[in-house]
mmCIF file with all atom_site columns, C-alpha atoms in Angstrom:
data_model
loop_
_atom_site.group_PDB
_atom_site.id
_atom_site.type_symbol
_atom_site.label_atom_id
_atom_site.label_alt_id
_atom_site.label_comp_id
_atom_site.label_asym_id
_atom_site.label_entity_id
_atom_site.label_seq_id
_atom_site.pdbx_PDB_ins_code
_atom_site.Cartn_x
_atom_site.Cartn_y
_atom_site.Cartn_z
_atom_site.occupancy
_atom_site.B_iso_or_equiv
_atom_site.pdbx_formal_charge
_atom_site.auth_seq_id
_atom_site.auth_comp_id
_atom_site.auth_asym_id
_atom_site.auth_atom_id
_atom_site.pdbx_PDB_model_num
ATOM 1   C CA . MET C 1 1   ? 49.862 -1.340 -37.878 1.00 0.00 ? 247 MET C CA 1
ATOM 2   C CA . SER C 1 2   ? 50.833 -0.421 -41.857 1.00 0.00 ? 248 SER C CA 1
ATOM 3   C CA . TRP C 1 3   ? 50.192 2.401  -43.702 1.00 0.00 ? 249 TRP C CA 1
ATOM 4   C CA . ASN C 1 4   ? 47.468 0.306  -46.171 1.00 0.00 ? 250 ASN C CA 1
ATOM 5   C CA . ASP C 1 5   ? 46.059 -0.710 -43.008 1.00 0.00 ? 251 ASP C CA 1
ATOM 6   C CA . ALA C 1 6   ? 45.655 2.877  -42.261 1.00 0.00 ? 252 ALA C CA 1
ATOM 7   C CA . ALA C 1 7   ? 44.775 4.210  -45.179 1.00 0.00 ? 253 ALA C CA 1
ATOM 8   C CA . ALA C 1 8   ? 41.648 1.557  -45.930 1.00 0.00 ? 254 ALA C CA 1
ATOM 9   C CA . PHE C 1 9   ? 40.319 2.038  -42.100 1.00 0.00 ? 255 PHE C CA 1
ATOM 10  C CA . ALA C 1 10  ? 40.152 6.247  -43.108 1.00 0.00 ? 256 ALA C CA 1
ATOM 11  C CA . GLU C 1 11  ? 38.202 4.757  -46.262 1.00 0.00 ? 257 GLU C CA 1
ATOM 12  C CA . TRP C 1 12  ? 36.001 2.393  -44.033 1.00 0.00 ? 258 TRP C CA 1
ATOM 13  C CA . LEU C 1 13  ? 35.413 4.966  -41.555 1.00 0.00 ? 259 LEU C CA 1
ATOM 14  C CA . SER C 1 14  ? 34.233 7.933  -44.397 1.00 0.00 ? 260 SER C CA 1
ATOM 15  C CA . GLN C 1 15  ? 32.088 5.102  -45.644 1.00 0.00 ? 261 GLN C CA 1
ATOM 16  C CA . GLN C 1 16  ? 30.451 3.976  -42.541 1.00 0.00 ? 262 GLN C CA 1
ATOM 17  C CA . SER C 1 17  ? 30.161 7.465  -41.012 1.00 0.00 ? 263 SER C CA 1
ATOM 18  C CA . GLY C 1 18  ? 29.156 9.917  -44.500 1.00 0.00 ? 264 GLY C CA 1
ATOM 19  C CA . ASN C 1 19  ? 31.971 12.071 -43.375 1.00 0.00 ? 265 ASN C CA 1
ATOM 20  C CA . ARG C 1 20  ? 35.684 12.014 -45.267 1.00 0.00 ? 266 ARG C CA 1
ATOM 21  C CA . PHE C 1 21  ? 38.463 11.292 -43.333 1.00 0.00 ? 267 PHE C CA 1
ATOM 22  C CA . ARG C 1 22  ? 42.335 10.824 -44.287 1.00 0.00 ? 268 ARG C CA 1
ATOM 23  C CA . LEU C 1 23  ? 45.643 10.737 -43.638 1.00 0.00 ? 269 LEU C CA 1
ATOM 24  C CA . PRO C 1 24  ? 47.473 13.954 -42.723 1.00 0.00 ? 270 PRO C CA 1
ATOM 25  C CA . THR C 1 25  ? 49.749 15.410 -44.960 1.00 0.00 ? 271 THR C CA 1
ATOM 26  C CA . GLU C 1 26  ? 53.084 15.817 -43.567 1.00 0.00 ? 272 GLU C CA 1
ATOM 27  C CA . ALA C 1 27  ? 52.384 19.282 -43.783 1.00 0.00 ? 273 ALA C CA 1
ATOM 28  C CA . GLU C 1 28  ? 49.518 19.195 -41.736 1.00 0.00 ? 274 GLU C CA 1
ATOM 29  C CA . TRP C 1 29  ? 51.096 17.153 -39.376 1.00 0.00 ? 275 TRP C CA 1
ATOM 30  C CA . GLU C 1 30  ? 54.115 19.453 -38.697 1.00 0.00 ? 276 GLU C CA 1
ATOM 31  C CA . TYR C 1 31  ? 51.650 22.300 -38.337 1.00 0.00 ? 277 TYR C CA 1
ATOM 32  C CA . ALA C 1 32  ? 49.467 20.235 -35.968 1.00 0.00 ? 278 ALA C CA 1
ATOM 33  C CA . CYS C 1 33  ? 52.248 18.850 -33.891 1.00 0.00 ? 279 CYS C CA 1
ATOM 34  C CA . ARG C 1 34  ? 54.204 22.047 -33.601 1.00 0.00 ? 280 ARG C CA 1
ATOM 35  C CA . ALA C 1 35  ? 50.730 23.946 -32.390 1.00 0.00 ? 281 ALA C CA 1
ATOM 36  C CA . SER C 1 36  ? 52.488 27.448 -33.109 1.00 0.00 ? 282 SER C CA 1
ATOM 37  C CA . SER C 1 37  ? 56.017 27.086 -31.462 1.00 0.00 ? 283 SER C CA 1
ATOM 38  C CA . ASN C 1 38  ? 59.131 27.421 -33.452 1.00 0.00 ? 284 ASN C CA 1
ATOM 39  C CA . THR C 1 39  ? 61.329 24.842 -31.178 1.00 0.00 ? 285 THR C CA 1
ATOM 40  C CA . ALA C 1 40  ? 62.390 21.642 -31.548 1.00 0.00 ? 286 ALA C CA 1
ATOM 41  C CA . ARG C 1 41  ? 59.176 19.838 -29.726 1.00 0.00 ? 287 ARG C CA 1
ATOM 42  C CA . PHE C 1 42  ? 56.123 21.782 -28.687 1.00 0.00 ? 288 PHE C CA 1
ATOM 43  C CA . TRP C 1 43  ? 56.761 21.949 -24.944 1.00 0.00 ? 289 TRP C CA 1
ATOM 44  C CA . GLY C 1 44  ? 60.436 23.217 -25.810 1.00 0.00 ? 290 GLY C CA 1
ATOM 45  C CA . ASN C 1 45  ? 63.856 22.307 -26.972 1.00 0.00 ? 291 ASN C CA 1
ATOM 46  C CA . ASP C 1 46  ? 65.064 19.817 -24.005 1.00 0.00 ? 292 ASP C CA 1
ATOM 47  C CA . PRO C 1 47  ? 64.581 16.121 -25.137 1.00 0.00 ? 293 PRO C CA 1
ATOM 48  C CA . ASN C 1 48  ? 64.530 15.219 -21.480 1.00 0.00 ? 294 ASN C CA 1
ATOM 49  C CA . ALA C 1 49  ? 61.424 17.339 -20.464 1.00 0.00 ? 295 ALA C CA 1
ATOM 50  C CA . ALA C 1 50  ? 59.556 14.297 -22.705 1.00 0.00 ? 296 ALA C CA 1
ATOM 51  C CA . CYS C 1 51  ? 58.106 12.500 -20.232 1.00 0.00 ? 297 CYS C CA 1
ATOM 52  C CA . CYS C 1 52  ? 55.590 14.858 -19.496 1.00 0.00 ? 298 CYS C CA 1
ATOM 53  C CA . TYR C 1 53  ? 54.415 15.565 -22.883 1.00 0.00 ? 299 TYR C CA 1
ATOM 54  C CA . ALA C 1 54  ? 55.347 11.996 -24.678 1.00 0.00 ? 300 ALA C CA 1
ATOM 55  C CA . ASN C 1 55  ? 55.689 8.243  -23.860 1.00 0.00 ? 301 ASN C CA 1
ATOM 56  C CA . VAL C 1 56  ? 59.230 8.098  -25.327 1.00 0.00 ? 302 VAL C CA 1
ATOM 57  C CA . ALA C 1 57  ? 62.351 5.580  -24.711 1.00 0.00 ? 303 ALA C CA 1
ATOM 58  C CA . ASP C 1 58  ? 62.969 6.029  -20.920 1.00 0.00 ? 304 ASP C CA 1
ATOM 59  C CA . GLN C 1 59  ? 63.946 4.666  -17.727 1.00 0.00 ? 305 GLN C CA 1
ATOM 60  C CA . THR C 1 60  ? 61.114 2.535  -17.625 1.00 0.00 ? 306 THR C CA 1
ATOM 61  C CA . ALA C 1 61  ? 61.701 1.079  -21.011 1.00 0.00 ? 307 ALA C CA 1
ATOM 62  C CA . GLN C 1 62  ? 64.682 0.311  -20.226 1.00 0.00 ? 308 GLN C CA 1
ATOM 63  C CA . LYS C 1 63  ? 64.209 -1.820 -16.807 1.00 0.00 ? 309 LYS C CA 1
ATOM 64  C CA . GLN C 1 64  ? 61.921 -3.814 -19.168 1.00 0.00 ? 310 GLN C CA 1
ATOM 65  C CA . PHE C 1 65  ? 64.101 -4.347 -21.969 1.00 0.00 ? 311 PHE C CA 1
ATOM 66  C CA . LYS C 1 66  ? 67.234 -3.732 -20.827 1.00 0.00 ? 312 LYS C CA 1
ATOM 67  C CA . PHE C 1 67  ? 68.713 -1.252 -23.522 1.00 0.00 ? 313 PHE C CA 1
ATOM 68  C CA . PRO C 1 68  ? 70.588 2.175  -21.822 1.00 0.00 ? 314 PRO C CA 1
ATOM 69  C CA . PRO C 1 69  ? 67.738 5.020  -21.345 1.00 0.00 ? 315 PRO C CA 1
ATOM 70  C CA . MET C 1 70  ? 67.722 7.139  -24.195 1.00 0.00 ? 316 MET C CA 1
ATOM 71  C CA . HIS C 1 71  ? 65.430 10.074 -22.120 1.00 0.00 ? 317 HIS C CA 1
ATOM 72  C CA . GLU C 1 72  ? 67.005 10.859 -18.473 1.00 0.00 ? 318 GLU C CA 1
ATOM 73  C CA . CYS C 1 73  ? 63.604 10.404 -17.104 1.00 0.00 ? 319 CYS C CA 1
ATOM 74  C CA . SER C 1 74  ? 60.696 8.188  -16.603 1.00 0.00 ? 320 SER C CA 1
ATOM 75  C CA . ASP C 1 75  ? 57.165 8.509  -18.238 1.00 0.00 ? 321 ASP C CA 1
ATOM 76  C CA . GLY C 1 76  ? 55.395 5.164  -16.743 1.00 0.00 ? 322 GLY C CA 1
ATOM 77  C CA . TYR C 1 77  ? 55.384 3.046  -19.861 1.00 0.00 ? 323 TYR C CA 1
ATOM 78  C CA . ALA C 1 78  ? 57.803 0.539  -21.349 1.00 0.00 ? 324 ALA C CA 1
ATOM 79  C CA . CYS C 1 79  ? 56.011 0.268  -24.803 1.00 0.00 ? 325 CYS C CA 1
ATOM 80  C CA . ALA C 1 80  ? 52.658 2.256  -26.176 1.00 0.00 ? 326 ALA C CA 1
ATOM 81  C CA . SER C 1 81  ? 50.583 4.134  -23.686 1.00 0.00 ? 327 SER C CA 1
ATOM 82  C CA . PRO C 1 82  ? 46.995 4.886  -23.487 1.00 0.00 ? 328 PRO C CA 1
ATOM 83  C CA . VAL C 1 83  ? 45.755 7.897  -25.450 1.00 0.00 ? 329 VAL C CA 1
ATOM 84  C CA . GLY C 1 84  ? 45.757 11.204 -24.273 1.00 0.00 ? 330 GLY C CA 1
ATOM 85  C CA . SER C 1 85  ? 48.434 10.325 -21.294 1.00 0.00 ? 331 SER C CA 1
ATOM 86  C CA . PHE C 1 86  ? 50.528 13.526 -21.731 1.00 0.00 ? 332 PHE C CA 1
ATOM 87  C CA . ARG C 1 87  ? 49.970 17.022 -21.662 1.00 0.00 ? 333 ARG C CA 1
ATOM 88  C CA . ALA C 1 88  ? 48.139 18.002 -24.917 1.00 0.00 ? 334 ALA C CA 1
ATOM 89  C CA . ASN C 1 89  ? 49.744 20.529 -27.080 1.00 0.00 ? 335 ASN C CA 1
ATOM 90  C CA . ALA C 1 90  ? 48.948 24.250 -27.061 1.00 0.00 ? 336 ALA C CA 1
ATOM 91  C CA . PHE C 1 91  ? 46.268 22.878 -29.998 1.00 0.00 ? 337 PHE C CA 1
ATOM 92  C CA . GLY C 1 92  ? 44.810 20.797 -27.460 1.00 0.00 ? 338 GLY C CA 1
ATOM 93  C CA . GLN C 1 93  ? 45.879 17.931 -29.142 1.00 0.00 ? 339 GLN C CA 1
ATOM 94  C CA . TYR C 1 94  ? 47.451 14.806 -27.474 1.00 0.00 ? 340 TYR C CA 1
ATOM 95  C CA . ASP C 1 95  ? 50.556 12.492 -28.272 1.00 0.00 ? 341 ASP C CA 1
ATOM 96  C CA . MET C 1 96  ? 51.691 14.290 -31.329 1.00 0.00 ? 342 MET C CA 1
ATOM 97  C CA . LEU C 1 97  ? 55.101 13.450 -30.284 1.00 0.00 ? 343 LEU C CA 1
ATOM 98  C CA . GLY C 1 98  ? 56.241 9.965  -28.935 1.00 0.00 ? 344 GLY C CA 1
ATOM 99  C CA . ASN C 1 99  ? 54.183 6.879  -28.235 1.00 0.00 ? 345 ASN C CA 1
ATOM 100 C CA . VAL C 1 100 ? 53.857 5.866  -31.631 1.00 0.00 ? 346 VAL C CA 1
ATOM 101 C CA . TRP C 1 101 ? 55.051 7.259  -35.648 1.00 0.00 ? 347 TRP C CA 1
ATOM 102 C CA . GLU C 1 102 ? 52.137 8.340  -37.575 1.00 0.00 ? 348 GLU C CA 1
ATOM 103 C CA . TRP C 1 103 ? 51.717 7.666  -40.666 1.00 0.00 ? 349 TRP C CA 1
ATOM 104 C CA . CYS C 1 104 ? 50.679 10.357 -43.282 1.00 0.00 ? 350 CYS C CA 1
ATOM 105 C CA . SER C 1 105 ? 49.403 10.091 -46.228 1.00 0.00 ? 351 SER C CA 1
ATOM 106 C CA . ASP C 1 106 ? 53.080 11.471 -48.363 1.00 0.00 ? 352 ASP C CA 1
ATOM 107 C CA . TRP C 1 107 ? 55.191 9.215  -50.316 1.00 0.00 ? 353 TRP C CA 1
ATOM 108 C CA . TYR C 1 108 ? 58.702 9.905  -48.366 1.00 0.00 ? 354 TYR C CA 1
ATOM 109 C CA . ALA C 1 109 ? 61.545 12.061 -50.663 1.00 0.00 ? 355 ALA C CA 1
ATOM 110 C CA . ASP C 1 110 ? 63.684 14.983 -49.700 1.00 0.00 ? 356 ASP C CA 1
ATOM 111 C CA . TYR C 1 111 ? 61.500 17.511 -47.359 1.00 0.00 ? 357 TYR C CA 1
ATOM 112 C CA . PRO C 1 112 ? 61.907 20.665 -49.431 1.00 0.00 ? 358 PRO C CA 1
ATOM 113 C CA . ILE C 1 113 ? 64.657 23.433 -48.079 1.00 0.00 ? 359 ILE C CA 1
ATOM 114 C CA . GLY C 1 114 ? 63.678 27.034 -46.838 1.00 0.00 ? 360 GLY C CA 1
ATOM 115 C CA . GLN C 1 115 ? 59.964 28.299 -45.959 1.00 0.00 ? 361 GLN C CA 1
ATOM 116 C CA . VAL C 1 116 ? 57.505 26.774 -48.310 1.00 0.00 ? 362 VAL C CA 1
ATOM 117 C CA . LEU C 1 117 ? 53.966 26.945 -47.648 1.00 0.00 ? 363 LEU C CA 1
ATOM 118 C CA . ASN C 1 118 ? 52.237 23.599 -47.682 1.00 0.00 ? 364 ASN C CA 1
ATOM 119 C CA . PRO C 1 119 ? 54.656 21.924 -49.447 1.00 0.00 ? 365 PRO C CA 1
ATOM 120 C CA . ALA C 1 120 ? 52.906 18.709 -51.535 1.00 0.00 ? 366 ALA C CA 1
ATOM 121 C CA . GLY C 1 121 ? 55.125 15.093 -51.096 1.00 0.00 ? 367 GLY C CA 1
ATOM 122 C CA . PRO C 1 122 ? 55.684 13.544 -54.056 1.00 0.00 ? 368 PRO C CA 1
ATOM 123 C CA . SER C 1 123 ? 53.168 11.938 -56.508 1.00 0.00 ? 369 SER C CA 1
ATOM 124 C CA . SER C 1 124 ? 54.558 8.339  -55.939 1.00 0.00 ? 370 SER C CA 1
ATOM 125 C CA . GLY C 1 125 ? 57.411 6.434  -54.490 1.00 0.00 ? 371 GLY C CA 1
ATOM 126 C CA . SER C 1 126 ? 58.285 3.212  -52.758 1.00 0.00 ? 372 SER C CA 1
ATOM 127 C CA . ARG C 1 127 ? 58.062 4.242  -48.760 1.00 0.00 ? 373 ARG C CA 1
ATOM 128 C CA . ARG C 1 128 ? 55.513 6.454  -46.947 1.00 0.00 ? 374 ARG C CA 1
ATOM 129 C CA . VAL C 1 129 ? 56.070 8.768  -44.056 1.00 0.00 ? 375 VAL C CA 1
ATOM 130 C CA . GLY C 1 130 ? 55.782 8.312  -40.259 1.00 0.00 ? 376 GLY C CA 1
ATOM 131 C CA . ARG C 1 131 ? 56.191 11.337 -38.257 1.00 0.00 ? 377 ARG C CA 1
ATOM 132 C CA . GLY C 1 132 ? 56.635 11.925 -34.279 1.00 0.00 ? 378 GLY C CA 1
ATOM 133 C CA . GLY C 1 133 ? 58.385 9.821  -33.280 1.00 0.00 ? 379 GLY C CA 1
ATOM 134 C CA . GLY C 1 134 ? 56.982 6.217  -30.971 1.00 0.00 ? 380 GLY C CA 1
ATOM 135 C CA . TRP C 1 135 ? 58.136 4.630  -27.267 1.00 0.00 ? 381 TRP C CA 1
ATOM 136 C CA . ILE C 1 136 ? 61.140 3.740  -28.611 1.00 0.00 ? 382 ILE C CA 1
ATOM 137 C CA . SER C 1 137 ? 62.442 6.596  -30.286 1.00 0.00 ? 383 SER C CA 1
ATOM 138 C CA . VAL C 1 138 ? 65.854 8.405  -28.675 1.00 0.00 ? 384 VAL C CA 1
ATOM 139 C CA . GLY C 1 139 ? 65.770 12.320 -27.905 1.00 0.00 ? 385 GLY C CA 1
ATOM 140 C CA . GLN C 1 140 ? 66.327 13.364 -31.082 1.00 0.00 ? 386 GLN C CA 1
ATOM 141 C CA . GLY C 1 141 ? 64.158 11.271 -32.818 1.00 0.00 ? 387 GLY C CA 1
ATOM 142 C CA . VAL C 1 142 ? 61.044 12.991 -30.747 1.00 0.00 ? 388 VAL C CA 1
ATOM 143 C CA . ARG C 1 143 ? 60.576 16.319 -32.324 1.00 0.00 ? 389 ARG C CA 1
ATOM 144 C CA . SER C 1 144 ? 58.254 17.657 -34.751 1.00 0.00 ? 390 SER C CA 1
ATOM 145 C CA . ALA C 1 145 ? 60.493 18.248 -37.400 1.00 0.00 ? 391 ALA C CA 1
ATOM 146 C CA . GLU C 1 146 ? 61.122 14.125 -37.043 1.00 0.00 ? 392 GLU C CA 1
ATOM 147 C CA . ARG C 1 147 ? 60.382 11.731 -40.196 1.00 0.00 ? 393 ARG C CA 1
ATOM 148 C CA . HIS C 1 148 ? 60.722 8.194  -41.209 1.00 0.00 ? 394 HIS C CA 1
ATOM 149 C CA . ALA C 1 149 ? 60.183 5.942  -44.220 1.00 0.00 ? 395 ALA C CA 1
ATOM 150 C CA . ASN C 1 150 ? 58.574 2.283  -44.417 1.00 0.00 ? 396 ASN C CA 1
ATOM 151 C CA . ASP C 1 151 ? 56.850 0.344  -46.623 1.00 0.00 ? 397 ASP C CA 1
ATOM 152 C CA . PRO C 1 152 ? 53.582 0.948  -46.602 1.00 0.00 ? 398 PRO C CA 1
ATOM 153 C CA . THR C 1 153 ? 52.932 -2.759 -45.833 1.00 0.00 ? 399 THR C CA 1
ATOM 154 C CA . GLU C 1 154 ? 55.382 -2.893 -42.702 1.00 0.00 ? 400 GLU C CA 1
ATOM 155 C CA . ARG C 1 155 ? 53.630 -3.638 -39.483 1.00 0.00 ? 401 ARG C CA 1
ATOM 156 C CA . GLU C 1 156 ? 55.037 -2.529 -36.418 1.00 0.00 ? 402 GLU C CA 1
ATOM 157 C CA . ASN C 1 157 ? 54.563 -1.906 -32.558 1.00 0.00 ? 403 ASN C CA 1
ATOM 158 C CA . TYR C 1 158 ? 55.637 1.845  -33.063 1.00 0.00 ? 404 TYR C CA 1
ATOM 159 C CA . LEU C 1 159 ? 53.696 2.417  -35.702 1.00 0.00 ? 405 LEU C CA 1
ATOM 160 C CA . GLY C 1 160 ? 50.244 3.882  -36.151 1.00 0.00 ? 406 GLY C CA 1
ATOM 161 C CA . PHE C 1 161 ? 48.209 6.926  -37.626 1.00 0.00 ? 407 PHE C CA 1
ATOM 162 C CA . ARG C 1 162 ? 45.572 9.627  -36.800 1.00 0.00 ? 408 ARG C CA 1
ATOM 163 C CA . LEU C 1 163 ? 43.363 10.882 -39.219 1.00 0.00 ? 409 LEU C CA 1
ATOM 164 C CA . VAL C 1 164 ? 41.938 14.198 -40.401 1.00 0.00 ? 410 VAL C CA 1
ATOM 165 C CA . ARG C 1 165 ? 38.057 14.912 -41.154 1.00 0.00 ? 411 ARG C CA 1
ATOM 166 C CA . THR C 1 166 ? 37.851 16.912 -44.042 1.00 0.00 ? 412 THR C CA 1
ATOM 167 C CA . GLN C 1 167 ? 34.938 19.350 -43.895 1.00 0.00 ? 413 GLN C CA 1
ATOM 168 C CA . PRO C 1 168 ? 32.345 19.257 -46.255 1.00 0.00 ? 414 PRO C CA 1
ATOM 169 C CA . GLN C 1 169 ? 32.816 22.151 -49.076 1.00 0.00 ? 415 GLN C CA 1
#
């Protein structure tokens, strides 16, 4: 799923439903992922606890793809898993980490250092932001602050999206 595909779907869904849908900003995505936690992941700091909360590169994937397991656990899925297969975060949202990298609306650039309230991304660029890690991600790659940059036309089996519905004014 490319960023262009995800943005086009949001526009199509907005037209079909009469509601406004869009990709989240990076700041919105991270707020939703963290779910009021202050740890590296919404479940804590241990990357090997991931298999209860996220679909990651683990012992299941190692058996199918023959690469060394990157998480010392088994989540039962070698590739992408059905939505909602793992525990939700404190906000009740599923699959915020792992499974697929999620496209955000922002162009990729250095993220602000220090505390910033709802930082805005740059107005242009060449790559778009993905967040959250995917089914092929290593332990350090599955955390609330992890960022990824891809060409907006790139399609991979580890790229996906979630939408934000904007409330009417």
